């Protein structure tokens, strides 16, 4: 029988998680103002930790270093969100699920490396990471990266979806353009990019232009939230604008393609 770590209210800078711990519970360390380094007994060699639940380390602003043991299977929604000092992140082999917004608004994170064992990546996992320069992933059948952007692969339908874009920089750094590719190639097989995932470009303040290819059919919820980017969608075949997909859009002009057949809840709010 394992142990669930329900709550920690200590003031230690370095916390060592016991090997018997199986779950770090919801909100367990949330808002802790002292934690800087998260460690595991025996360097995690005999760890039994399988889940880090929702908001477990939310808002631990001084947390700089996280190296997860190989036992971890699931990282919950917003588990490490708003850990503004997090810069040394090591995700473990054997990890299978990263839920929505897990590492969102981690201002100091520059590179994110996802192990090939991951089978599910939620929306907005790296939204608001203003210094994230690239996303990397091991040899996977489910995901791939191209020029630092992350794509989800649907092998059965031979299609792909762009789901995360590195929001490298802030207002003081050089802005840039990005053209979503019409096709990507994984393991010598070609996949048509037909969607933009939830939160994909949300708050990407360094982008000044996104070119959307004719292959894109759907735009997910909050996909282009809070940006002032110029959207080039000539010859667009977009059919669905997801919930809040352009919420807070600050561009000068936004043209809705004639191909759109569904505009979901507050897509243009």
PDB file of N, CA and C in Angstrom, residues 140-189:
ATOM      1  N   UNK A 140       8.930   8.839 -31.411  1.00  0.00           N
ATOM      2  CA  UNK A 140       7.571   8.486 -31.028  1.00  0.00           C
ATOM      3  C   UNK A 140       6.716   8.244 -32.266  1.00  0.00           C
ATOM      4  N   UNK A 141       5.693   7.403 -32.110  1.00  0.00           N
ATOM      5  CA  UNK A 141       4.720   7.205 -33.185  1.00  0.00           C
ATOM      6  C   UNK A 141       3.545   8.164 -33.049  1.00  0.00           C
ATOM      7  N   UNK A 142       3.463   8.840 -31.908  1.00  0.00           N
ATOM      8  CA  UNK A 142       2.307   9.686 -31.616  1.00  0.00           C
ATOM      9  C   UNK A 142       2.573  11.181 -31.756  1.00  0.00           C
ATOM     10  N   UNK A 143       3.824  11.581 -31.601  1.00  0.00           N
ATOM     11  CA  UNK A 143       4.177  12.997 -31.629  1.00  0.00           C
ATOM     12  C   UNK A 143       5.508  13.195 -32.341  1.00  0.00           C
ATOM     13  N   UNK A 144       5.701  14.415 -32.841  1.00  0.00           N
ATOM     14  CA  UNK A 144       6.962  14.761 -33.475  1.00  0.00           C
ATOM     15  C   UNK A 144       7.154  16.264 -33.369  1.00  0.00           C
ATOM     16  N   UNK A 145       8.391  16.713 -33.534  1.00  0.00           N
ATOM     17  CA  UNK A 145       8.665  18.142 -33.576  1.00  0.00           C
ATOM     18  C   UNK A 145       9.299  18.516 -34.911  1.00  0.00           C
ATOM     19  N   UNK A 146       8.950  19.710 -35.372  1.00  0.00           N
ATOM     20  CA  UNK A 146       9.546  20.285 -36.576  1.00  0.00           C
ATOM     21  C   UNK A 146       9.869  21.736 -36.258  1.00  0.00           C
ATOM     22  N   UNK A 147      11.133  22.101 -36.342  1.00  0.00           N
ATOM     23  CA  UNK A 147      11.567  23.471 -36.052  1.00  0.00           C
ATOM     24  C   UNK A 147      11.068  23.951 -34.685  1.00  0.00           C
ATOM     25  N   UNK A 148      11.119  23.047 -33.706  1.00  0.00           N
ATOM     26  CA  UNK A 148      10.760  23.413 -32.349  1.00  0.00           C
ATOM     27  C   UNK A 148       9.290  23.333 -32.010  1.00  0.00           C
ATOM     28  N   UNK A 149       8.414  23.193 -33.018  1.00  0.00           N
ATOM     29  CA  UNK A 149       6.975  23.097 -32.779  1.00  0.00           C
ATOM     30  C   UNK A 149       6.571  21.634 -32.651  1.00  0.00           C
ATOM     31  N   UNK A 150       5.522  21.377 -31.879  1.00  0.00           N
ATOM     32  CA  UNK A 150       5.097  20.016 -31.567  1.00  0.00           C
ATOM     33  C   UNK A 150       3.836  19.653 -32.342  1.00  0.00           C
ATOM     34  N   UNK A 151       3.849  18.452 -32.924  1.00  0.00           N
ATOM     35  CA  UNK A 151       2.714  17.961 -33.718  1.00  0.00           C
ATOM     36  C   UNK A 151       2.215  16.636 -33.153  1.00  0.00           C
ATOM     37  N   UNK A 152       0.900  16.479 -33.165  1.00  0.00           N
ATOM     38  CA  UNK A 152       0.275  15.214 -32.787  1.00  0.00           C
ATOM     39  C   UNK A 152      -0.064  14.448 -34.059  1.00  0.00           C
ATOM     40  N   UNK A 153       0.268  13.163 -34.072  1.00  0.00           N
ATOM     41  CA  UNK A 153       0.104  12.338 -35.267  1.00  0.00           C
ATOM     42  C   UNK A 153      -1.086  11.391 -35.102  1.00  0.00           C
ATOM     43  N   UNK A 154      -1.941  11.351 -36.118  1.00  0.00           N
ATOM     44  CA  UNK A 154      -3.030  10.374 -36.178  1.00  0.00           C
ATOM     45  C   UNK A 154      -2.708   9.415 -37.313  1.00  0.00           C
ATOM     46  N   UNK A 155      -2.076   8.296 -36.958  1.00  0.00           N
ATOM     47  CA  UNK A 155      -1.623   7.364 -37.976  1.00  0.00           C
ATOM     48  C   UNK A 155      -2.741   6.733 -38.762  1.00  0.00           C
ATOM     49  N   UNK A 156      -3.881   6.501 -38.107  1.00  0.00           N
ATOM     50  CA  UNK A 156      -5.001   5.845 -38.782  1.00  0.00           C
ATOM     51  C   UNK A 156      -5.573   6.708 -39.901  1.00  0.00           C
ATOM     52  N   UNK A 157      -5.587   8.029 -39.686  1.00  0.00           N
ATOM     53  CA  UNK A 157      -6.156   8.950 -40.681  1.00  0.00           C
ATOM     54  C   UNK A 157      -5.091   9.633 -41.526  1.00  0.00           C
ATOM     55  N   UNK A 158      -3.828   9.385 -41.230  1.00  0.00           N
ATOM     56  CA  UNK A 158      -2.702  10.004 -41.950  1.00  0.00           C
ATOM     57  C   UNK A 158      -2.755  11.531 -41.904  1.00  0.00           C
ATOM     58  N   UNK A 159      -3.141  12.050 -40.728  1.00  0.00           N
ATOM     59  CA  UNK A 159      -3.183  13.496 -40.539  1.00  0.00           C
ATOM     60  C   UNK A 159      -2.399  13.870 -39.284  1.00  0.00           C
ATOM     61  N   UNK A 160      -2.060  15.150 -39.184  1.00  0.00           N
ATOM     62  CA  UNK A 160      -1.340  15.668 -38.030  1.00  0.00           C
ATOM     63  C   UNK A 160      -1.982  16.981 -37.599  1.00  0.00           C
ATOM     64  N   UNK A 161      -1.692  17.375 -36.358  1.00  0.00           N
ATOM     65  CA  UNK A 161      -2.201  18.617 -35.809  1.00  0.00           C
ATOM     66  C   UNK A 161      -1.069  19.303 -35.073  1.00  0.00           C
ATOM     67  N   UNK A 162      -0.867  20.587 -35.324  1.00  0.00           N
ATOM     68  CA  UNK A 162       0.128  21.325 -34.565  1.00  0.00           C
ATOM     69  C   UNK A 162      -0.492  21.673 -33.213  1.00  0.00           C
ATOM     70  N   UNK A 163       0.192  21.302 -32.116  1.00  0.00           N
ATOM     71  CA  UNK A 163      -0.419  21.464 -30.800  1.00  0.00           C
ATOM     72  C   UNK A 163       0.353  22.372 -29.854  1.00  0.00           C
ATOM     73  N   UNK A 164       1.597  22.680 -30.161  1.00  0.00           N
ATOM     74  CA  UNK A 164       2.366  23.581 -29.288  1.00  0.00           C
ATOM     75  C   UNK A 164       3.438  24.281 -30.089  1.00  0.00           C
ATOM     76  N   UNK A 165       3.592  25.566 -29.798  1.00  0.00           N
ATOM     77  CA  UNK A 165       4.592  26.386 -30.485  1.00  0.00           C
ATOM     78  C   UNK A 165       5.429  27.100 -29.433  1.00  0.00           C
ATOM     79  N   UNK A 166       6.756  27.068 -29.554  1.00  0.00           N
ATOM     80  CA  UNK A 166       7.608  27.698 -28.534  1.00  0.00           C
ATOM     81  C   UNK A 166       7.497  29.213 -28.567  1.00  0.00           C
ATOM     82  N   UNK A 167       6.993  29.756 -27.486  1.00  0.00           N
ATOM     83  CA  UNK A 167       6.798  31.203 -27.372  1.00  0.00           C
ATOM     84  C   UNK A 167       8.095  31.844 -26.905  1.00  0.00           C
ATOM     85  N   UNK A 168       9.118  31.766 -27.742  1.00  0.00           N
ATOM     86  CA  UNK A 168      10.448  32.224 -27.329  1.00  0.00           C
ATOM     87  C   UNK A 168      10.538  33.741 -27.325  1.00  0.00           C
ATOM     88  N   UNK A 169      10.820  34.260 -26.142  1.00  0.00           N
ATOM     89  CA  UNK A 169      11.092  35.690 -26.059  1.00  0.00           C
ATOM     90  C   UNK A 169       9.978  36.475 -25.411  1.00  0.00           C
ATOM     91  N   UNK A 170      10.192  37.763 -25.324  1.00  0.00           N
ATOM     92  CA  UNK A 170       9.192  38.669 -24.792  1.00  0.00           C
ATOM     93  C   UNK A 170       9.198  39.927 -25.647  1.00  0.00           C
ATOM     94  N   UNK A 171       8.561  40.958 -25.161  1.00  0.00           N
ATOM     95  CA  UNK A 171       8.423  42.163 -25.989  1.00  0.00           C
ATOM     96  C   UNK A 171       9.761  42.780 -26.413  1.00  0.00           C
ATOM     97  N   UNK A 172      10.829  42.474 -25.714  1.00  0.00           N
ATOM     98  CA  UNK A 172      12.113  43.091 -26.032  1.00  0.00           C
ATOM     99  C   UNK A 172      12.900  42.299 -27.075  1.00  0.00           C
ATOM    100  N   UNK A 173      12.414  41.104 -27.427  1.00  0.00           N
ATOM    101  CA  UNK A 173      13.151  40.270 -28.367  1.00  0.00           C
ATOM    102  C   UNK A 173      12.543  40.345 -29.765  1.00  0.00           C
ATOM    103  N   UNK A 174      13.288  39.873 -30.721  1.00  0.00           N
ATOM    104  CA  UNK A 174      12.893  39.972 -32.116  1.00  0.00           C
ATOM    105  C   UNK A 174      11.633  39.164 -32.400  1.00  0.00           C
ATOM    106  N   UNK A 175      10.674  39.793 -33.051  1.00  0.00           N
ATOM    107  CA  UNK A 175       9.468  39.088 -33.447  1.00  0.00           C
ATOM    108  C   UNK A 175       9.740  38.299 -34.726  1.00  0.00           C
ATOM    109  N   UNK A 176       8.812  37.394 -35.083  1.00  0.00           N
ATOM    110  CA  UNK A 176       9.073  36.511 -36.198  1.00  0.00           C
ATOM    111  C   UNK A 176       7.792  36.066 -36.876  1.00  0.00           C
ATOM    112  N   UNK A 177       7.978  35.410 -37.998  1.00  0.00           N
ATOM    113  CA  UNK A 177       6.861  34.851 -38.744  1.00  0.00           C
ATOM    114  C   UNK A 177       6.924  33.334 -38.667  1.00  0.00           C
ATOM    115  N   UNK A 178       5.787  32.705 -38.877  1.00  0.00           N
ATOM    116  CA  UNK A 178       5.742  31.251 -38.858  1.00  0.00           C
ATOM    117  C   UNK A 178       4.718  30.765 -39.863  1.00  0.00           C
ATOM    118  N   UNK A 179       5.122  29.838 -40.712  1.00  0.00           N
ATOM    119  CA  UNK A 179       4.220  29.215 -41.673  1.00  0.00           C
ATOM    120  C   UNK A 179       3.959  27.783 -41.242  1.00  0.00           C
ATOM    121  N   UNK A 180       2.726  27.460 -40.947  1.00  0.00           N
ATOM    122  CA  UNK A 180       2.373  26.088 -40.601  1.00  0.00           C
ATOM    123  C   UNK A 180       2.565  25.230 -41.849  1.00  0.00           C
ATOM    124  N   UNK A 181       3.322  24.161 -41.760  1.00  0.00           N
ATOM    125  CA  UNK A 181       3.525  23.327 -42.954  1.00  0.00           C
ATOM    126  C   UNK A 181       2.228  22.609 -43.349  1.00  0.00           C
ATOM    127  N   UNK A 182       2.081  22.372 -44.621  1.00  0.00           N
ATOM    128  CA  UNK A 182       0.903  21.645 -45.083  1.00  0.00           C
ATOM    129  C   UNK A 182       1.042  20.146 -44.822  1.00  0.00           C
ATOM    130  N   UNK A 183       2.285  19.683 -44.760  1.00  0.00           N
ATOM    131  CA  UNK A 183       2.556  18.263 -44.506  1.00  0.00           C
ATOM    132  C   UNK A 183       3.789  18.118 -43.629  1.00  0.00           C
ATOM    133  N   UNK A 184       3.819  17.048 -42.851  1.00  0.00           N
ATOM    134  CA  UNK A 184       5.008  16.673 -42.094  1.00  0.00           C
ATOM    135  C   UNK A 184       5.298  15.205 -42.368  1.00  0.00           C
ATOM    136  N   UNK A 185       6.548  14.820 -42.146  1.00  0.00           N
ATOM    137  CA  UNK A 185       6.958  13.445 -42.438  1.00  0.00           C
ATOM    138  C   UNK A 185       7.521  12.814 -41.171  1.00  0.00           C
ATOM    139  N   UNK A 186       6.986  11.652 -40.817  1.00  0.00           N
ATOM    140  CA  UNK A 186       7.463  10.890 -39.663  1.00  0.00           C
ATOM    141  C   UNK A 186       7.667   9.440 -40.084  1.00  0.00           C
ATOM    142  N   UNK A 187       8.865   8.924 -39.813  1.00  0.00           N
ATOM    143  CA  UNK A 187       9.196   7.543 -40.173  1.00  0.00           C
ATOM    144  C   UNK A 187       8.890   7.256 -41.645  1.00  0.00           C
ATOM    145  N   UNK A 188       9.249   8.229 -42.487  1.00  0.00           N
ATOM    146  CA  UNK A 188       9.129   8.132 -43.945  1.00  0.00           C
ATOM    147  C   UNK A 188       7.678   8.110 -44.431  1.00  0.00           C
ATOM    148  N   UNK A 189       6.743   8.443 -43.553  1.00  0.00           N
ATOM    149  CA  UNK A 189       5.341   8.542 -43.945  1.00  0.00           C
ATOM    150  C   UNK A 189       4.893   9.991 -43.850  1.00  0.00           C
TER     151      UNK A 189
END
